[in-house]
Coordinates of C-alpha atoms in Angstrom, one line a residue:
V1 CA -22.8 3.8 -12.7
R2 CA -25.9 5.8 -12.9
S3 CA -26.4 5.1 -16.5
L4 CA -26.0 1.4 -16.0
V5 CA -28.2 1.4 -13.0
G6 CA -30.8 3.3 -14.9
R7 CA -30.8 0.4 -17.5
E8 CA -31.4 -2.0 -14.5
A9 CA -27.9 -3.5 -14.9
K10 CA -26.4 -5.1 -11.8
V11 CA -23.1 -3.1 -11.1
R12 CA -20.0 -4.1 -9.1
G13 CA -17.7 -1.3 -8.5
F14 CA -14.1 -1.6 -8.0
V15 CA -12.4 0.8 -5.7
R16 CA -8.9 0.9 -4.0
N17 CA -9.8 1.2 -0.3
E18 CA -12.5 1.0 2.3
E19 CA -13.0 4.8 2.2
R20 CA -14.0 4.8 -1.4
A21 CA -16.1 1.6 -0.8
A22 CA -18.1 3.4 1.9
R23 CA -18.7 6.3 -0.5
A24 CA -19.9 3.8 -3.1
R25 CA -22.3 2.2 -0.7
E26 CA -23.7 5.7 0.3
A27 CA -24.4 6.3 -3.3
R28 CA -26.2 3.0 -3.6
A29 CA -28.4 4.1 -0.7
R30 CA -29.4 7.1 -3.0
E31 CA -30.0 4.6 -5.8
A32 CA -27.1 6.0 -7.8
G33 CA -24.4 3.6 -6.9
A34 CA -23.2 0.1 -7.5
N35 CA -25.0 -3.0 -6.2
E36 CA -21.8 -4.4 -5.0
V37 CA -18.3 -3.0 -4.2
A38 CA -15.0 -4.9 -4.6
V39 CA -11.9 -3.5 -2.9
G40 CA -8.6 -4.1 -4.4
D41 CA -5.5 -2.9 -6.3
L42 CA -5.2 -2.7 -10.0
R43 CA -1.7 -3.9 -9.8
D44 CA -2.8 -7.1 -8.0
V45 CA -3.9 -9.9 -10.3
A46 CA -5.9 -11.6 -7.5
S47 CA -7.8 -8.4 -6.9
I48 CA -8.8 -8.2 -10.5
E49 CA -9.7 -11.7 -10.7
A50 CA -12.0 -11.4 -7.7
A51 CA -13.7 -8.4 -9.1
C52 CA -14.2 -10.1 -12.5
K53 CA -15.7 -13.3 -11.1
G54 CA -19.2 -13.9 -12.4
I55 CA -19.6 -10.6 -14.3
S56 CA -20.5 -10.2 -18.0
G57 CA -19.0 -6.7 -18.6
V58 CA -16.2 -4.4 -17.7
F59 CA -16.1 -0.5 -18.0
Y60 CA -12.4 0.2 -17.5
V61 CA -11.1 3.7 -16.8
A62 CA -7.4 3.6 -16.3
P63 CA -5.7 5.6 -13.4
K64 CA -4.4 9.0 -14.7
F65 CA -0.8 9.5 -15.5
V66 CA 0.8 6.4 -14.0
A67 CA 4.0 5.0 -15.6
D68 CA 2.7 1.4 -15.7
E69 CA -0.7 2.3 -17.2
A70 CA -0.2 0.1 -20.2
S71 CA 0.8 -3.0 -18.1
I72 CA -2.1 -2.5 -15.7
G73 CA -4.5 -2.2 -18.7
R74 CA -3.2 -5.2 -20.4
M75 CA -3.5 -7.2 -17.2
V76 CA -7.1 -6.1 -16.8
V77 CA -7.9 -7.1 -20.4
D78 CA -6.2 -10.6 -19.8
V79 CA -7.9 -11.3 -16.6
A80 CA -11.3 -10.2 -18.0
S81 CA -10.7 -12.5 -20.9
R82 CA -9.8 -15.5 -18.7
A83 CA -12.7 -14.8 -16.4
G84 CA -15.2 -15.2 -19.2
V85 CA -16.3 -11.5 -19.4
K86 CA -18.2 -11.1 -22.5
R87 CA -18.0 -7.2 -23.1
F88 CA -15.3 -4.8 -22.3
V89 CA -15.6 -0.9 -22.6
Y90 CA -12.3 1.0 -22.4
Q91 CA -12.2 4.7 -21.9
S92 CA -9.1 5.6 -23.9
A93 CA -8.2 9.0 -25.2
L94 CA -8.8 10.9 -28.4
H95 CA -5.8 10.4 -30.9
S96 CA -4.2 7.5 -29.0
V97 CA -2.1 6.9 -32.1
I98 CA -0.1 9.9 -31.5
T99 CA 3.0 8.3 -30.0
S100 CA 4.8 11.5 -29.1
M101 CA 2.2 11.9 -26.3
P102 CA 3.4 9.3 -23.7
H103 CA 0.1 9.0 -21.9
H104 CA -1.7 8.4 -25.3
E105 CA 0.9 5.8 -26.3
L106 CA 0.1 3.9 -23.1
K107 CA -3.6 3.9 -23.9
R108 CA -2.8 2.8 -27.4
Q109 CA -1.0 -0.3 -26.0
V110 CA -4.2 -1.2 -24.1
E111 CA -6.3 -0.7 -27.3
V112 CA -3.9 -3.2 -29.0
A113 CA -4.5 -5.8 -26.2
L114 CA -8.2 -5.5 -26.6
R115 CA -8.0 -5.9 -30.4
N116 CA -5.9 -9.1 -29.8
S117 CA -8.2 -10.4 -27.2
D118 CA -11.3 -12.6 -27.5
L119 CA -13.4 -10.0 -25.9
E120 CA -16.2 -8.1 -27.5
F121 CA -15.0 -4.6 -26.9
T122 CA -15.8 -0.8 -27.4
I123 CA -13.0 1.7 -27.2
L124 CA -14.1 5.2 -26.4
Q125 CA -11.6 7.7 -27.5
C126 CA -12.9 10.7 -25.7
A127 CA -12.0 14.4 -26.2
R128 CA -11.7 16.7 -23.3
F129 CA -14.5 16.7 -20.8
M130 CA -16.4 19.9 -20.7
H131 CA -16.7 19.4 -16.9
N132 CA -13.1 20.3 -16.5
I133 CA -14.0 23.9 -16.7
S134 CA -15.5 23.7 -13.2
F135 CA -11.9 23.6 -11.8
F136 CA -11.3 27.0 -13.3
W137 CA -14.8 28.5 -13.0
R138 CA -14.1 30.8 -10.0
A139 CA -11.1 32.4 -11.9
I140 CA -13.2 32.8 -15.0
V141 CA -15.9 34.6 -13.2
K142 CA -13.4 36.7 -11.1
E143 CA -11.3 37.7 -14.1
G144 CA -13.9 37.5 -16.8
I145 CA -11.6 35.5 -19.0
F146 CA -12.1 32.1 -20.4
A147 CA -8.7 31.1 -21.6
E148 CA -7.8 27.9 -23.3
P149 CA -4.2 26.3 -23.6
F150 CA -4.8 26.0 -27.4
S151 CA -4.4 28.2 -30.4
A152 CA -7.6 30.0 -31.3
D153 CA -7.1 28.7 -34.8
V154 CA -7.2 25.0 -33.8
P155 CA -10.7 23.4 -33.5
I156 CA -11.3 21.7 -30.2
S157 CA -14.1 19.6 -29.0
D158 CA -15.3 19.1 -25.4
V159 CA -17.7 16.2 -24.4
D160 CA -20.1 15.7 -21.6
F161 CA -19.1 12.7 -19.4
N162 CA -22.8 11.9 -19.0
D163 CA -22.8 11.3 -22.8
V164 CA -19.8 9.0 -22.6
A165 CA -21.4 7.2 -19.7
E166 CA -24.5 6.6 -21.7
V167 CA -22.5 5.1 -24.6
A168 CA -20.6 2.8 -22.3
A169 CA -23.9 1.6 -20.7
L170 CA -25.3 1.0 -24.2
A171 CA -22.2 -1.0 -25.1
L172 CA -22.4 -3.1 -22.0
T173 CA -26.2 -3.7 -22.0
K174 CA -27.3 -3.9 -25.6
P175 CA -26.5 -6.9 -27.8
D176 CA -25.9 -4.7 -30.9

């Protein structure tokens, strides 16, 4: 949202309840939040239709690890297309083609829906966010060990979510 607002884009946030809406409005007061807030449920077509009315772009970040992630995503793509949305940015996952990882397979299905739609789209296949380290920071400092759940022989890549946000904002606001 900050990246879009910084590009002087009008932003409508979509949140699931009034508590989140209040937080979004507080952020707006600090000039860091959405201009408007729509409250609804991603499983409710009418909520998505109302949120998409009169907008030109969608930045869709799916809820984490829900069994119906693919059907929700396909519905959001379909509703956005029917609503006349021009641009759609989807935050997927790195290696979404690896079908042995169920949450990646669900994201791949949404990618396919986008490819089959009439939307101008950008799919962001992000690696792990480097900010996830903050969840473990106290233990790292206390124990003096930064452990990864990967082999030391396997290359990994972390990304800064601010960089991802900037790419999404560019995709939604620039014609090229």
